[in-house]
XYZ file of C-alpha atoms in Angstrom:
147
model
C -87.277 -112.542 -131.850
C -88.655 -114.135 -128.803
C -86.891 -116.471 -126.455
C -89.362 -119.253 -124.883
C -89.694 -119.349 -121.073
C -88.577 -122.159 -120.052
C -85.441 -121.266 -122.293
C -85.108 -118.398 -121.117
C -85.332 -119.363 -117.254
C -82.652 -122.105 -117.817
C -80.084 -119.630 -119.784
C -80.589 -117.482 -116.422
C -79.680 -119.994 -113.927
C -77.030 -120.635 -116.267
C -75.480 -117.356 -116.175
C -76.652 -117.181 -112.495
C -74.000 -120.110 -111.864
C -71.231 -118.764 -114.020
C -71.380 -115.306 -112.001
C -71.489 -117.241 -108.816
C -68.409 -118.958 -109.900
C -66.449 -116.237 -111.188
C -65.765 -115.474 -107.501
C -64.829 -118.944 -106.528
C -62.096 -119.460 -108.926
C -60.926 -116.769 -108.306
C -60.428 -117.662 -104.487
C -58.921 -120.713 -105.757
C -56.533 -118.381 -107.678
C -55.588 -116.619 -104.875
C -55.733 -119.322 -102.442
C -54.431 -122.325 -104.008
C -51.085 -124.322 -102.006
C -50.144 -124.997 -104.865
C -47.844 -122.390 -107.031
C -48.386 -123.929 -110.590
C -52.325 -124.623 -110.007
C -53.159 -120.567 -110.889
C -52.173 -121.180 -114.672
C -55.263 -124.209 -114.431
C -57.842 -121.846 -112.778
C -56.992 -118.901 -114.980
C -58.178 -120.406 -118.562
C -60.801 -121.442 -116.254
C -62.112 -117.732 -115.397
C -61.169 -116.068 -118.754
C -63.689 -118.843 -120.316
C -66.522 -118.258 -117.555
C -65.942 -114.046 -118.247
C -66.343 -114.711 -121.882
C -69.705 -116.567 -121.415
C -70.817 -114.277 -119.280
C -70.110 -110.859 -121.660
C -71.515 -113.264 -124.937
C -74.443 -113.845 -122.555
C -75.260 -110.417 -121.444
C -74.513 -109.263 -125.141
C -77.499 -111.619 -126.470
C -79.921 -110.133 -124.014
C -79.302 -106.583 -124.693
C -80.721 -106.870 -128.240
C -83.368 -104.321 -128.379
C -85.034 -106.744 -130.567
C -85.100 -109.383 -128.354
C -88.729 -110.022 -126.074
C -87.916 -111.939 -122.952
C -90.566 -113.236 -120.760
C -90.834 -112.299 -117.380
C -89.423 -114.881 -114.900
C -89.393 -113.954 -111.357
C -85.931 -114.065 -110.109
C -86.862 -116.602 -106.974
C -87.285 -119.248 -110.150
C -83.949 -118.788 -111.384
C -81.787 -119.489 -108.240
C -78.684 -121.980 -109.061
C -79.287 -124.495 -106.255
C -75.625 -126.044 -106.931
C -72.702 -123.200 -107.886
C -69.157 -124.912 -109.632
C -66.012 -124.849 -108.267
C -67.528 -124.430 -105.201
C -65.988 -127.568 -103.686
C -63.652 -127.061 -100.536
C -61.612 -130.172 -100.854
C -60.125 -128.022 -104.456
C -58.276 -125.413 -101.420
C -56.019 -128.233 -99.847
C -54.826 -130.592 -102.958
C -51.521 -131.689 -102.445
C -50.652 -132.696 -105.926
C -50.906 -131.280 -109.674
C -52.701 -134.591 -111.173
C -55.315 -134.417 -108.089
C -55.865 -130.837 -108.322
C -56.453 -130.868 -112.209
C -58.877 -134.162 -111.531
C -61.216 -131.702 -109.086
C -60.913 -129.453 -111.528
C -62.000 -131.496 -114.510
C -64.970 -133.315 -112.415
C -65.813 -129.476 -111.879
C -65.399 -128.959 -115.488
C -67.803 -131.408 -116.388
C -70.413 -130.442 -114.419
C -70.546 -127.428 -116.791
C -70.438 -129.006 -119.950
C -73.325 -131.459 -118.067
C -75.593 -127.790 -117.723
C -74.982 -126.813 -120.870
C -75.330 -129.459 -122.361
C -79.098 -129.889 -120.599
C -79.498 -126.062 -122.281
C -78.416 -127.541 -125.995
C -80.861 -130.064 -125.914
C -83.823 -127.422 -125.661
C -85.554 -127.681 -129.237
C -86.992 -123.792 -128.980
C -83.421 -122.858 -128.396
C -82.522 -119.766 -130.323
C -79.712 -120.356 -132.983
C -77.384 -117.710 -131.625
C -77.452 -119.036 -127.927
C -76.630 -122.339 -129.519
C -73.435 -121.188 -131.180
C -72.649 -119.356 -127.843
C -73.330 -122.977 -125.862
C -71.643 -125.000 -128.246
C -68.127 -123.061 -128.405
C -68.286 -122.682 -124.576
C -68.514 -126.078 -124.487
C -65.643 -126.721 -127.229
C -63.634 -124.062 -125.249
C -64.335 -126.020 -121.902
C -63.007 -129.356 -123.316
C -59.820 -127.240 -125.048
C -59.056 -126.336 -121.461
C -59.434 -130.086 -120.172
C -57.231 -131.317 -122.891
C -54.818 -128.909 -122.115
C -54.558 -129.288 -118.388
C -54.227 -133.478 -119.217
C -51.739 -132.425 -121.311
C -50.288 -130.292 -118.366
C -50.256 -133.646 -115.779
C -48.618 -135.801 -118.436
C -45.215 -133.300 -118.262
């Protein structure tokens, strides 16, 4: 199987982002004034490690040819949950909206990936239940605020 190149260069920024923001939530994890905000940003970076191993996964098939895309063309100009104003919320329902807005910013990307027609039907299913699981976690922090 062979992935297209302009595929193939988005699905890299793609998992160029989610390793850049691996590191971030994780800060926000470790940094955050509030006590009950690590339960939000911890579904948050389970969901980004499991996109990241289902992504490396797909592109160790042996079988699969990738075209060569320099790595200068592949830079994420914008990371997630980069934001500064997420380190000094003061409530829950203002902290979960940053983290929501953040949220959809990645369902916005992979969304933009999904509507590739040369897609490959395996990174679909990958995009599409990252996506599911993304909106699982939004539905569950609303359900958080609500309490």
């Amino acid at each position: 199987m062979e992935v297209n190149y302009k595929i193939y260069r988005k699905v890299k920024i793609y998992f160029n982002k989610v390793c850049a923001a691996i590191p971030h939530l994780e800060q926000l994890q470790e940094r955050s004034s509030l006590a009950f905000g690590a339960s939000l940003v911890q579904s948050r970076i389970e969901e980004m490690r499991l996109v990241q191993a289902e992504l490396v996964s797909f592109f160790m098939n042996p079988s699969l040819k990738v075209p060569f895309v320099p790595a200068s063309r592949c830079l994420a100009l914008m990371n997630w949950y980069s934001d500064n104003a997420l380190f000094s919320c003061a409530s829950l329902a203002a902290y979960s909206e940053m983290l929501v807005t953040e949220d959809h910013k990645v369902i916005q990307d992979a969304n933009y990936i999904l509507s590739g027609r040369l897609l490959p039907s395996r990174l679909k299913v990958i995009f599409e239940n990252h996506r599911s699981r993304l909106q699982g976690i939004q539905t569950s922090s609303d359900v958080l605020n609500k309490d």
